[in-house]
Every structure is written in structure tokens, then in C-alpha cells.
XYZ file of C-alpha atoms in Angstrom:
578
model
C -26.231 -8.433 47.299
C -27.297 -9.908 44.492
C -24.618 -12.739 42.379
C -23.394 -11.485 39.386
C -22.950 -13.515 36.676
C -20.187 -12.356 33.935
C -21.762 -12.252 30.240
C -19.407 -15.059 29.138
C -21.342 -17.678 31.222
C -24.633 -15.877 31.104
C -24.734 -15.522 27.455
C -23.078 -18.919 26.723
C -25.160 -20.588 23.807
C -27.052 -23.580 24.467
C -27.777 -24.404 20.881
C -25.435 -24.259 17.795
C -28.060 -21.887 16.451
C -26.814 -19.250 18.775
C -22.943 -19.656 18.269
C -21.427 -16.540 16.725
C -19.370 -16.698 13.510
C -19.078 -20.375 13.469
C -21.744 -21.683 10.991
C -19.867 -23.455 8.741
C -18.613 -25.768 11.851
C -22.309 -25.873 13.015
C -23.836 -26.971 10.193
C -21.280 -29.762 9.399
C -21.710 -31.247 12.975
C -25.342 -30.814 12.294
C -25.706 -33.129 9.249
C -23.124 -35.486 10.873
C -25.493 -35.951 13.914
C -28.966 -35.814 11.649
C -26.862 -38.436 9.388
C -25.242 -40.452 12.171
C -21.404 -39.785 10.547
C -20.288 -38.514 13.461
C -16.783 -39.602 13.603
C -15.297 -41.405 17.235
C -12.592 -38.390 17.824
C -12.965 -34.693 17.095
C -10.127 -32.275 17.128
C -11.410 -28.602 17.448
C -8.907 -26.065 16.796
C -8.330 -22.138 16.490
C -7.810 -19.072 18.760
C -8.554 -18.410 22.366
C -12.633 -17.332 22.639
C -13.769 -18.418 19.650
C -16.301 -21.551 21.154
C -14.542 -24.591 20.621
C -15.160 -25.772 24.524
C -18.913 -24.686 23.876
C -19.610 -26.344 20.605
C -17.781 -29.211 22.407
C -20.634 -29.270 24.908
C -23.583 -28.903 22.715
C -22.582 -31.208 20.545
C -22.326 -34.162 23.362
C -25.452 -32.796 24.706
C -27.210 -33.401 21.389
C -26.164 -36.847 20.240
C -27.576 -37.984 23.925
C -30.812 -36.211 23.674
C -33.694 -37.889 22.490
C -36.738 -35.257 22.768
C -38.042 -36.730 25.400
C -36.031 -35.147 28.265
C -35.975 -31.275 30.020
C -34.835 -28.582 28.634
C -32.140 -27.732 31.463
C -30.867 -31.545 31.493
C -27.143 -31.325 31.140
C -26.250 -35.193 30.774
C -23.516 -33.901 33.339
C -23.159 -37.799 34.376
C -21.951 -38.694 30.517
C -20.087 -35.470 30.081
C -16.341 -35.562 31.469
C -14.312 -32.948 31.088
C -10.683 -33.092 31.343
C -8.257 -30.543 31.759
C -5.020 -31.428 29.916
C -2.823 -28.925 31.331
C -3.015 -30.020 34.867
C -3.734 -33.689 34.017
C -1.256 -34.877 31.758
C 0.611 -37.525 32.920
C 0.356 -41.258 31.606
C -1.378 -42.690 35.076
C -4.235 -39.330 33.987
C -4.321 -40.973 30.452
C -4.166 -44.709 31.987
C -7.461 -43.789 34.594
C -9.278 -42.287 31.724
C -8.645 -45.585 29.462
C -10.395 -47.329 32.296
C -13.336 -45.198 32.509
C -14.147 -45.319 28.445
C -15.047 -48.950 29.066
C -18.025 -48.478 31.441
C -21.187 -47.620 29.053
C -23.371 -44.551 29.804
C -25.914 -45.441 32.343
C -28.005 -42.584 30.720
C -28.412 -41.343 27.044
C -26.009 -42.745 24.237
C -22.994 -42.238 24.704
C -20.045 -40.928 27.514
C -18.546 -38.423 25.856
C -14.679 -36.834 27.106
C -13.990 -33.620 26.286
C -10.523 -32.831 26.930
C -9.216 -29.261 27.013
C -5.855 -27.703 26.041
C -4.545 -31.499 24.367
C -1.713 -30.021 23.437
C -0.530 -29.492 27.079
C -0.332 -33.360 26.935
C 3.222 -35.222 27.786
C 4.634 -37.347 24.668
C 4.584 -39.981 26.765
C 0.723 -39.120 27.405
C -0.297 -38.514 23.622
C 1.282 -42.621 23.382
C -0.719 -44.385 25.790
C -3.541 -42.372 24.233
C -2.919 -43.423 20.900
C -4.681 -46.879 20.988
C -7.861 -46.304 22.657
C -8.249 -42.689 20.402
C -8.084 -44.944 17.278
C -10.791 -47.798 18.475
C -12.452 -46.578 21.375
C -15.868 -48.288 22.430
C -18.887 -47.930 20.486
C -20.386 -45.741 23.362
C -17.978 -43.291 23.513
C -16.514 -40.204 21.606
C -13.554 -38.076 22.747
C -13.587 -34.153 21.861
C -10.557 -32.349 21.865
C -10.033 -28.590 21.954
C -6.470 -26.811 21.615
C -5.814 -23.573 20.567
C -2.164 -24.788 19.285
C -2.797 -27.300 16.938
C 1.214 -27.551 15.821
C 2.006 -29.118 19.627
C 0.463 -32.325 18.963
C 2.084 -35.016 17.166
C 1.275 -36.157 13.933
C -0.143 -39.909 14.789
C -3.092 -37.878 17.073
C -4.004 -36.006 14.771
C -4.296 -38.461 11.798
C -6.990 -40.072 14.293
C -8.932 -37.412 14.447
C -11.525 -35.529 12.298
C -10.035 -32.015 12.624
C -12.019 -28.835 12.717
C -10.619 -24.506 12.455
C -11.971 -22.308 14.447
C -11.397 -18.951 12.924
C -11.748 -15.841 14.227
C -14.835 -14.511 14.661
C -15.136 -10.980 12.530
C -15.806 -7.365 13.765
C -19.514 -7.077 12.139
C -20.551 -10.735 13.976
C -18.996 -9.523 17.354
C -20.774 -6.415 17.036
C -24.075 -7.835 16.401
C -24.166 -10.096 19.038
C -23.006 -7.653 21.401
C -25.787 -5.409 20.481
C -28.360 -8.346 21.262
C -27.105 -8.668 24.830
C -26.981 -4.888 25.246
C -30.993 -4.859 24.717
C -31.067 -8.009 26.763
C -29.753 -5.628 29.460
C -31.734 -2.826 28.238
C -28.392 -0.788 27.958
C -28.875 2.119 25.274
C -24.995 1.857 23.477
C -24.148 3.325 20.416
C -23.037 1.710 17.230
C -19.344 2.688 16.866
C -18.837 2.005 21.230
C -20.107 -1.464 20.142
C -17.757 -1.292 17.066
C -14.903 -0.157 18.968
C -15.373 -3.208 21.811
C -15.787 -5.795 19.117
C -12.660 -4.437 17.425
C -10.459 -4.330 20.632
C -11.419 -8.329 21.641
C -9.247 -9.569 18.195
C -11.560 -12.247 16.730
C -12.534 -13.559 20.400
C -15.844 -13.477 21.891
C -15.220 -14.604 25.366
C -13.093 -11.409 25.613
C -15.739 -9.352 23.885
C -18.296 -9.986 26.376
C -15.297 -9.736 28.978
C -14.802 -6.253 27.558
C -18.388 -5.396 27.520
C -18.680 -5.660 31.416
C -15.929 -3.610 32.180
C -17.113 -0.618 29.843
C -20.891 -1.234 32.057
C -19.489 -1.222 34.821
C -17.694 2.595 34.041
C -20.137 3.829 31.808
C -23.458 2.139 33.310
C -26.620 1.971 30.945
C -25.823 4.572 28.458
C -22.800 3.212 26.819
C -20.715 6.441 24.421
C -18.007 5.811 22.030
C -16.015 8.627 24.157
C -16.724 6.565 27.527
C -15.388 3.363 26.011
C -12.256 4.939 24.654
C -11.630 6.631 27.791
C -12.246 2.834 29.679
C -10.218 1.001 27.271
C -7.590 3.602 26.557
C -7.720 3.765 22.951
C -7.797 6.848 20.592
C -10.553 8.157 19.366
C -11.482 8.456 15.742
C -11.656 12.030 16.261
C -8.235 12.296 16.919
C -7.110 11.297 13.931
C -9.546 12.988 11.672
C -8.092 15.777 13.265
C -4.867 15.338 12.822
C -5.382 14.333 8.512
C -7.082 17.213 8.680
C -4.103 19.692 10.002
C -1.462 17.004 7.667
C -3.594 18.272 4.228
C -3.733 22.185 5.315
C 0.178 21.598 6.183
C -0.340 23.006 9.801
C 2.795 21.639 11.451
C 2.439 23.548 14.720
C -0.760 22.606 15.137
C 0.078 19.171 14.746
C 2.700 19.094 17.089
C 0.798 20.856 19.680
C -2.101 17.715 19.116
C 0.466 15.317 19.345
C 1.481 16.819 22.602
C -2.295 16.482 23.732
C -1.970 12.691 23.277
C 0.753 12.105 24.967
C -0.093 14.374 27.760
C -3.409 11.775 27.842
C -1.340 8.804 29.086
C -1.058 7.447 24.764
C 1.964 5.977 23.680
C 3.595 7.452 20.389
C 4.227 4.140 19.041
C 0.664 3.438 19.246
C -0.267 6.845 17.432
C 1.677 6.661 15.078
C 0.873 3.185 14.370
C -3.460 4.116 14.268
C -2.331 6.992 11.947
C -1.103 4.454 9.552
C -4.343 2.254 9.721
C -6.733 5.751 9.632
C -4.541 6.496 5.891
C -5.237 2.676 5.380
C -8.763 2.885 5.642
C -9.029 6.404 3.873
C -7.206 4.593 0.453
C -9.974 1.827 0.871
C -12.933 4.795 0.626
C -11.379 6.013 -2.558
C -12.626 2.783 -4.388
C -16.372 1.765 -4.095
C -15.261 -2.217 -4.462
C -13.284 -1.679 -1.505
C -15.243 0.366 0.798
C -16.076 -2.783 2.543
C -12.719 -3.453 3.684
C -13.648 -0.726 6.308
C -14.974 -2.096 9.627
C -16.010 0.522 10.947
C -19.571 2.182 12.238
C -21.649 3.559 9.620
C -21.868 6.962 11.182
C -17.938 6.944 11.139
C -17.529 5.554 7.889
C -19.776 8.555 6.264
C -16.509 11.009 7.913
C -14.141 8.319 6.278
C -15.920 8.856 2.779
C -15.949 12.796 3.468
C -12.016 12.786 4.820
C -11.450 10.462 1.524
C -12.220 13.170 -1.204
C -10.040 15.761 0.509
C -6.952 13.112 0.176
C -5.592 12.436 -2.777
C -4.134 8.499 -3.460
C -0.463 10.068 -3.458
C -0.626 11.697 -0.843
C -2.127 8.292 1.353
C 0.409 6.304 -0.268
C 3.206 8.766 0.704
C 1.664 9.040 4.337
C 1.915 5.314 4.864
C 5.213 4.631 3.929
C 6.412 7.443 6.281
C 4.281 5.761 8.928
C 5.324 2.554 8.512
C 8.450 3.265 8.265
C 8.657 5.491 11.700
C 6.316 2.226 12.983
C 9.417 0.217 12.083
C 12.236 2.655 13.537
C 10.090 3.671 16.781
C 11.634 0.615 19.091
C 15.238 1.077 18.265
C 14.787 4.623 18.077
C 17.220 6.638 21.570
C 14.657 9.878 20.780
C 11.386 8.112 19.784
C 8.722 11.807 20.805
C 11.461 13.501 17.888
C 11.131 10.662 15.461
C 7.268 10.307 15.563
C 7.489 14.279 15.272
C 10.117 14.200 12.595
C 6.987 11.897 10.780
C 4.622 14.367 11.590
C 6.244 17.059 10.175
C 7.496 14.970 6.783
C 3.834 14.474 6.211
C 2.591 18.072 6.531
C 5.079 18.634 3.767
C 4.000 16.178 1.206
C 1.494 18.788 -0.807
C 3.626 21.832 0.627
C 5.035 23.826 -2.337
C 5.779 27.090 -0.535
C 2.756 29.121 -1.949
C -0.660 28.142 -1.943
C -2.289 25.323 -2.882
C -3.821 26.802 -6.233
C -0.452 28.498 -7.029
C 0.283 26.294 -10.187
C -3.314 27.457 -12.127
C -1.662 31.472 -12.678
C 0.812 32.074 -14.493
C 2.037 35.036 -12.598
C 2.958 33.932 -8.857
C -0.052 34.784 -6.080
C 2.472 37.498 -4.706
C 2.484 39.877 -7.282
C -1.186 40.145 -7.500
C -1.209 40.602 -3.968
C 1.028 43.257 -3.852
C -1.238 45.207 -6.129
C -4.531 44.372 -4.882
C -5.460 42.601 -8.186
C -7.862 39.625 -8.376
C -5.709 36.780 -10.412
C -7.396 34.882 -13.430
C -6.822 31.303 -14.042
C -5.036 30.764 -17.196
C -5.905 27.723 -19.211
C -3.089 25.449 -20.607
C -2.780 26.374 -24.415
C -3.042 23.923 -27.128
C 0.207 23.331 -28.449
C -1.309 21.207 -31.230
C -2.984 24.281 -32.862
C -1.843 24.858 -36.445
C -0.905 28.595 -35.566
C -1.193 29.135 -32.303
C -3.417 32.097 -32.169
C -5.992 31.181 -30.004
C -3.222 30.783 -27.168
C -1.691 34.163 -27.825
C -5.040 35.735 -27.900
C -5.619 34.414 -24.478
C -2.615 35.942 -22.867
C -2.975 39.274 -24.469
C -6.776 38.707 -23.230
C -4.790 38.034 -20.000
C -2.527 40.958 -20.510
C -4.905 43.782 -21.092
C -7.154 42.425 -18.140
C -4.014 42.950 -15.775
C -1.502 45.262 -16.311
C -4.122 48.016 -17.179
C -4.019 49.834 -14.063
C -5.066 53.865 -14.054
C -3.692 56.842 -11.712
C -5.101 59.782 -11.884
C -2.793 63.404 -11.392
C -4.196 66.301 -11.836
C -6.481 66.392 -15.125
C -4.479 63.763 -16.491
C -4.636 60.350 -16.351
C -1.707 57.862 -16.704
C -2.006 54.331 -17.113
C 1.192 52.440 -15.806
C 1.739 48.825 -17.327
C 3.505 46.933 -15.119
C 6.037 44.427 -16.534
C 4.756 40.956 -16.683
C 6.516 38.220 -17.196
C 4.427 35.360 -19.073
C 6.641 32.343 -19.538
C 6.675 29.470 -16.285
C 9.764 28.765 -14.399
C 11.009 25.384 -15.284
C 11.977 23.669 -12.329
C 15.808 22.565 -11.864
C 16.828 19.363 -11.499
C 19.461 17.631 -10.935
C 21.641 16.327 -13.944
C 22.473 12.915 -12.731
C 18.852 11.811 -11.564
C 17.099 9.634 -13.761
C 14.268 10.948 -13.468
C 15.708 14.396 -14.648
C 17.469 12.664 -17.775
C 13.758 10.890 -18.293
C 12.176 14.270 -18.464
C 14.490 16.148 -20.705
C 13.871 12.884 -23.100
C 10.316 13.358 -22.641
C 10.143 16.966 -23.406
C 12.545 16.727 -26.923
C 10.296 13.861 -28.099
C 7.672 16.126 -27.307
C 9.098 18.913 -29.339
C 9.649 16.513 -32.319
C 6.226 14.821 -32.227
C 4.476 18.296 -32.198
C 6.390 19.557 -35.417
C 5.912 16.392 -37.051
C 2.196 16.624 -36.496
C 1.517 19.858 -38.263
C 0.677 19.794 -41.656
C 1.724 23.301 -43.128
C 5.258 22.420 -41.870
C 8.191 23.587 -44.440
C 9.319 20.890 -46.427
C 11.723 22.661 -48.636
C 13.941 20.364 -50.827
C 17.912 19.917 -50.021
C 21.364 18.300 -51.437
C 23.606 16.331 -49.643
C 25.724 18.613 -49.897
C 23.695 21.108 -47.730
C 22.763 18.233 -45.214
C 26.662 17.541 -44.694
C 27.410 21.150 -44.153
C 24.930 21.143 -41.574
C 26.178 18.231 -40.176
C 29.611 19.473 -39.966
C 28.368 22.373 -38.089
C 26.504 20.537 -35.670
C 29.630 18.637 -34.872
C 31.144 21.533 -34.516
C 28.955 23.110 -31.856
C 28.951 19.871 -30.043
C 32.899 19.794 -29.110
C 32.307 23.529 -28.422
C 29.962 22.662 -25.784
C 32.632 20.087 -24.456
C 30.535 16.486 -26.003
C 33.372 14.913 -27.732
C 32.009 11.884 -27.295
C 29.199 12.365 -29.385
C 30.925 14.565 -32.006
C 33.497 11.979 -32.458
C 30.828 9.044 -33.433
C 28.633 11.529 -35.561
C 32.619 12.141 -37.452
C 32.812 8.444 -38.349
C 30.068 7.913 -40.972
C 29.533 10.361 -43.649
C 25.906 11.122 -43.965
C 24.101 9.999 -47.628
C 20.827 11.261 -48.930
C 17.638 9.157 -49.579
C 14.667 11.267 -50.274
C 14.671 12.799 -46.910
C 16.013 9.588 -45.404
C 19.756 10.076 -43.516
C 21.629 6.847 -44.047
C 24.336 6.184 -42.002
C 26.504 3.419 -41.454
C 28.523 2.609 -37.773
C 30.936 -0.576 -37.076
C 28.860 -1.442 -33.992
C 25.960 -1.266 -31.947
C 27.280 0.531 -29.223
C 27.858 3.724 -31.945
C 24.110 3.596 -33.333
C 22.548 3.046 -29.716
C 24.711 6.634 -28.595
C 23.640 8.467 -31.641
C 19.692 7.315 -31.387
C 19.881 8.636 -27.582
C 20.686 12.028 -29.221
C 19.344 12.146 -31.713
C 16.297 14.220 -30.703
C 18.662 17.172 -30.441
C 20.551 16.521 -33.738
C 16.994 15.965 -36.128
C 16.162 19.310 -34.263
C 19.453 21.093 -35.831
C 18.834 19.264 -38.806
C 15.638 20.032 -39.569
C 15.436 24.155 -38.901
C 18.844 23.980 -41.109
C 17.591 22.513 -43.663
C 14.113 23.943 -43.381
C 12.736 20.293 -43.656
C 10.874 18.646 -41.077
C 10.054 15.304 -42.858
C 13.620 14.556 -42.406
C 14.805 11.128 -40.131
C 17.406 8.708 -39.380
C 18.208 5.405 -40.855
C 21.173 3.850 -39.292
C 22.477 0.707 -39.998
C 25.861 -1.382 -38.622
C 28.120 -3.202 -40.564
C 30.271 -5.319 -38.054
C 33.098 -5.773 -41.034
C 33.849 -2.266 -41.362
C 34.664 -2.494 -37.299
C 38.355 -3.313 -38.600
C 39.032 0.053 -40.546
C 38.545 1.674 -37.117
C 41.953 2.127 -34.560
C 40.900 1.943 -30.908
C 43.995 0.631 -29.135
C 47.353 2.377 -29.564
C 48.938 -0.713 -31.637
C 46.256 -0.715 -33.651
C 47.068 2.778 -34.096
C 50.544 2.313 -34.353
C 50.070 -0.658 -37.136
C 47.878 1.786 -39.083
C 50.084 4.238 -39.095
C 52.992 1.597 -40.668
C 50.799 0.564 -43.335
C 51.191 4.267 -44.489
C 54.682 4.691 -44.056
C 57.267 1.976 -42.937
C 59.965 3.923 -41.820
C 57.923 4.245 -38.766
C 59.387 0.870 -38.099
C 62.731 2.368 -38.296
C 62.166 5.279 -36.149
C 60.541 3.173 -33.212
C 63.947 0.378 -33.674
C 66.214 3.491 -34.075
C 65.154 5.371 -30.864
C 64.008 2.641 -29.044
C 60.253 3.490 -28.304
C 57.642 1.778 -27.109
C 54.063 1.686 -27.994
């Protein structure tokens, strides 16, 4: 039997030409070598995987090669490497102090390259100190850590200090693609994707990956054999499942969900990919963003196609529900009922109770059902039409096109008109939302911008006298609808004439900002009254009149002397109290 070597070490690169998503690193240590400003101590940091231990070894390779020797030479006898987790004591430290003072008996330089620093004692890191700040001019010290907060300041202020980052999805994939036709395996884009997605930014566990899936799948690697191998869900699932969300199938959905779970998946984990698959559908519904999505090109073409069928509500909506069933999942007692609850929330996001298209007629989907009738969209008039009669032609367009509807008995032939009712529900809402107040604002500015557009409006001419009778009778109305309030601060001012100008005067600013929230309904009274629609409010406050004005009941009581001061007498006589 044959030894098998794992990809890791197979594939490890020899040059800095073939490390993967690292170039920025490469290139400095390059110049540095080509320049000779390579500094005494290196500190490479960053995640597990990345090739900080194999950068470490081509670089000490490099500054001892001199073009004259083999390809395969290794310089293995100026090349120590030290493992910090199991050797880091001070006597490790105090043998390797002795060592850096014996030159290289080949090449340059002796270079140490010690692994995991950070596993280093405190009392280690201090005998280290001195010799890491003026070691010999024959030697340079490389160290690698993956948790570059464990060592202590006065290390790391010695040495020249490069991040590792992670390498990304597209690099992983690429590289992984070269070793499968090194192998001659035949593996499809999006298994390769899904491999170089499920290592997290590391390499080593890429290629680690890549073995395993070989192993299972041999030379034909499938997206559906790696899923299988690595236990994750397939895109398809959730296609699937956006797909029965939109249409508002909640017992399909549930019966899906089911599926998955019945497959060995956790719900937390669903749930959780759901939110990322509404993720990367918002990022297809902006071409600046589209490449945001990592993700095979033969799977981002059903993300694009998924994307148009979504609205950016609707994904919005979806991935606060998800997130916030990602966040209740762990302390959840029930968690398969709150991942359904989810499921079922988001199914009802677009679900008005009738069909999708039920808002474009104005006569609900039912009735024309009930009569076999084929509906016919009806435009949204013009309400800024001088007369309106292009909308009322269209509905009795509309009419005659629907009710018409012959039975024949006998030799006679009666056409029955059904009753049709052409005006659109307004939806209730509640009285204390805002958002209910906000509309009803909305739609009486709406009412008074439209008549103040028109031109041909009436702009009959009026006395005061005619405005204040109106305005009396609006008061009026208002405490007979129970808004005393309001009647009582349109009482304190008598209304004066300016052109078509309504002066007013209040004692504060608490007065004017009441009557301006209203006053949509009042310049609507106003207005039809006096069959003048250029008429508006001016409304001014005068903070000294504020004292002519009782609020408090001695204030009321002092008013009340000023008119007649045997109201003194009465309170002294009977003994009363304000």
C-alpha cells in the first residue's frame, strides 16, 4: 500500500509565489530580502491555517540561498524550529540563548522559528527579552502566534510585526481547483465553493476538507455529495423554502422543515442559513453589491432570478424575524415551535387574505367569481383633473362592461344589473397609533392641497360677519361631537377679516400649536361655508394678553371680585373656601 500524503503537506508552497491570499506579506518580505532590510525579529500573526509557519520557512530558506545550491536543499542544519507550547520554560529559553551564539556552518544565517510564542511563561518572554533585542549578526528569530494579545508589550515592541488575515472564499476556491486538476478530479464549481466556504478563512483546513469529501465522493466531486459529507444544507433547500414563504404556502413549509430535521439538521442552523440566503437575496437587488455574494456563478444566476420575485420589504421583514428567532432559539423550552412560529410569520408578510393582485379591482376577486366574469383592472383616477370627467367616464366604461349581463325567457330578453358598489373600503385603524393619526393628517392635507390647486375654484366674496357666523357654528358642532377642548380655544379669539386672511390672536403658544393641528378640518368648514377657497389662517400670540385669561380657581375667584365685591362678603359670611 502505497503512503498517502495529506494535501496540506503535499501542496505546501515552496516559494512565496505560491502562497494563497497573502501577497501583500509576500511582497514586503520580498523587497526586504532583495533590499537587505530585513529586520533581526519577525512577529507573524493571524488565524489558524493561514501560512504564517510556511512563509516562516521560505523566508529563512531564501535569505540563505545563494543560487548556487539544489533545488530540494532545505538548510535543515540552520533552520530550528521551536515549539513554544511544550518548550516554554526559562532553562528552554536559556539553551536556545546558547545556541544563537554559534554561527551557521552553512549559508548566512541560523534562523529560529518559534511556534505558538504566546504559549511562552512570563518568566520565559524575560530571559528572552535581551537576546530578541541584539541578537548576533548571524541570526534572525521568527515568531508565529495566532494570539497576538498573549504576549507582552516589551516583545512585541522588538519585533517587526506582520497580520495574517484570512484568506477569502474566491482565493480558497481557486487554489483548490488547481490541486483538483493536479489530481485529475472532475469537481464542480459551487462543491469547490461550498469547501472553501466551510474552512473559515483557513487553508490548511481547506485542503483538510478537500480529502475527506475525495475520499466519499472519489474523482467526480458534486455539490450534493459534499453537502451530504459535510452536513450542510443545500442551496436548494432554501430556494425552496423562499419560494413556498412568497406564494404564502405554510403547510408546505412546515412539511419541508420537517424534511430537514428528519435529515439529521439542526433548526438553529436552518433558521440561521435562512437568514444569510434573505441576506444574500437583498445584496442581488443592487448591481454595486452583487459582489458581496460569494457564491458559484451557476448559483448566483438562481440568486439574481429568486431576487426579482422578492421585494426589499419583504427581505428586510424576513431578516428581522430570523434574526430575531436566531437570537431566542437557545433559551427557547420549545425551540421546533419557535423556528415554526418564524416560518409561519414569514409566509404571512405579503398575505392579505385574497390574492395577490386583489388591490388592482375595485370590486373584490369574489364577486366576479361568483358570476363567471373576467375582472378589468381599474386605473387610479387623477384627482388633479379640473372636472373629473375622465375618471367618471372610466367607471361608467367600467360599469357598462360589467353589470350588463343578459337572460333570456321565452322571447324576451332581460338584462339584470347587478348592484355594484364602486367606492374602496378604507381600512380601520386604530385611533391611538401614530401611524393612524399620521395618515388621517396626510389625507386632510391632501384634501386641502387638491382644492387649492384648481383654478376654477369659487372664490365668492364674504363679511366678517358671515365668517364669524360660520365660526360660531363650527364651534358648535365641535362640543356636539364631544371636542371641548378645541371648541373652547377656537371661543377665545374673535376672528377679524383681512382680504381672505383670518387673524387671530391667542395668549400662548400652546393655544396656536392646538388650533394649527386642526386646522385642516376647520379651513375645510370654512371654506365650503363661505364658498371661498383662497381663505387661510394667520395666527399670532400676544404673551400680555395671557393675564385677561382665568385658569386657576383664584384666579377665577379674583376675577369674579373685580366685578362685584360683595363676593368678598359672601365667601367671609359663609365661610367658603376657594
Amino acid at each position: 500500500m502505497e503512503h498517502f500524503v495529506v494535501s496540506a503537506r503535499k501542496y505546501r508552497p515552496q516559494t512565496f509565489k505560491d502562497v494563497v491570499g497573502q501577497q501583500a506579506i509576500t511582497n514586503t518580505l520580498l523587497n526586504a530580502i532583495e533590499h537587505n532590510h530585513l529586520a533581526q525579529a519577525l512577529l507573524f500573526t493571524g488565524p489558524r491555517g493561514v501560512g504564517k509557519t510556511t512563509c516562516a520557512r521560505i523566508l529563512a530558506k531564501m535569505i540563505n540561498s545563494d543560487g548556487n545550491e539544489n533545488n530540494d536543499e532545505d538548510f535543515a542544519f540552520n533552520i530550528f524550529e521551536l515549539d513554544a507550547a511544550s518548550n516554554n520554560s526559562v532553562d528552554d529559553i536559556r539553551s536556545l540563548t546558547d545556541q544563537v551564539r554559534i554561527p551557521p556552518q552553512v549559508g548566512k544565517y541560523k534562523v529560529y522559528i518559534i511556534d505558538e510564542v504566546h504559549m511562552l511563561s512570563q518568566a520565559a518572554f524575560n530571559a528572552f527579552l535581551k537576546t530578541l533585542e541584539e541578537p548576533p549578526k548571524h541570526c534572525i528569530f521568527i515568531l508565529a502566534t495566532t494570539e497576538k494579545h498573549k504576549i507582552i508589550p516589551t516583545i512585541l515592541s522588538r519585533c517587526q510585526i506582520f497580520d495574517f488575515k484570512r484568506i477569502t472564499v474566491k482565493d480558497a476556491k481557486e487554489y483548490l481547483k488547481y490541486i483538483a486538476e493536479q489530481q485529475n478530479i472532475n469537481a464542480e464549481d459551487d462543491a469547490l465553493h461550498i469547501i472553501a466556504q466551510k474552512a473559515d478563512g483557513a487553508m490548511r483546513d481547506a485542503l483538510s476538507i478537500f480529502d475527506r469529501v475525495v475520499s466519499f465522493s472519489g474523482k467526480n466531486l458534486t455539490r450534493k455529495a459534499v453537502s451530504e459529507n459535510l452536513n450542510v444544507l443545500d442551496y436548494e433547500t432554501y430556494f425552496t423554502s423562499t419560494d413556498l414563504i412568497l406564494n404564502n404556502k405554510i403547510p408546505e413549509l412546515l412539511i419541508q422543515f420537517n424534511k430537514t430535521l428528519a435529515q439529521g439538521f439542526d433548526g438553529h442552523h436552518y433558521i440561521t442559513g435562512l437568514a444569510s440566503h434573505f441576506r444574500d437575496l437583498l445584496v442581488c437587488k443592487t448591481p454595486k453589491t452583487i459582489e458581496l455574494l460569494e457564491v458559484g456563478e451557476l448559483t448566483k444566476e438562481k440568486y439574481l432570478e429568486q431576487s426579482q420575485k422578492a421585494s426589499q420589504k419583504f427581505l428586510l421583514k424576513g431578516i428581522e424575524l430570523t434574526n430575531d428567532c436566531d437570537l431566542k432559539y437557545k433559551t427557547s423550552k420549545n425551540q421546533r415551535l419557535l423556528v415554526e412560529l418564524c416560518l409561519m410569520q414569514l409566509a404571512s408578510i405579503t398575505f392579505d387574505g385574497e390574492k395577490k393582485n386583489s388591490k388592482h379591482y375595485v370590486i373584490p376577486p369574489s364577486y366576479f367569481k361568483s358570476r363567471g366574469i373576467t375582472p378589468i383592472p381599474v386605473a387610479t383616477p387623477d384627482v388633479n383633473h379640473k372636472n373629473g370627467s375622465d375618471s367618471e367616464q372610466h367607471i361608467d366604461k367600467i360599469k357598462d362592461s360589467i353589470t350588463s349581463k343578459a337572460t333570456t325567457s321565452g322571447s324576451a330578453t332581460i338584462f339584470e344589473r347587478p348592484k355594484i358598489v364602486l367606492s374602496r373600503e378604507k381600512k380601520s385603524t386604530s385611533g391611538l397609533s401614530l401611524s393612524s393619526i399620521r395618515a388621517k393628517k396626510e389625507h386632510q392635507i391632501k384634501q386641502i392641497d387638491v382644492v387649492v390647486d384648481e383654478e376654477s375654484l369659487p372664490k365668492d366674496p364674504f363679511t366678517e360677519k358671515e365668517l364669524i357666523s360660520a365660526w360660531n357654528s363650527f364651534t358648535k358642532d365641535l362640543k356636539n361631537k364631544g371636542k371641548h377642548n378645541l371648541a373652547s380655544i377656537l371661543s377665545i379669539d374673535t376672528p377679524k377679516v383681512k382680504d381672505t386672511t383670518i387673524c387671530l390672536e391667542y395668549p400662548n403658544e400652546t393655544n396656536k400649536k392646538e388650533l394649527m393641528a386642526n386646522q385642516y378640518e376647520l379651513l375645510l368648514y370654512i371654506r365650503k361655508a363661505l364658498n371661498n377657497y383662497d381663505v387661510h389662517l394667520d395666527i399670532t400670540v400676544n404673551e400680555e394678553k395671557e393675564k385677561h385669561y382665568a385658569y386657576t380657581a383664584l384666579e377665577k375667584f379674583n376675577k369674579l371680585k373685580e366685578k362685584n365685591s360683595n363676593i368678598e362678603l359672601l365667601k367671609k359670611t359663609f365661610g367658603l373656601d376657594v
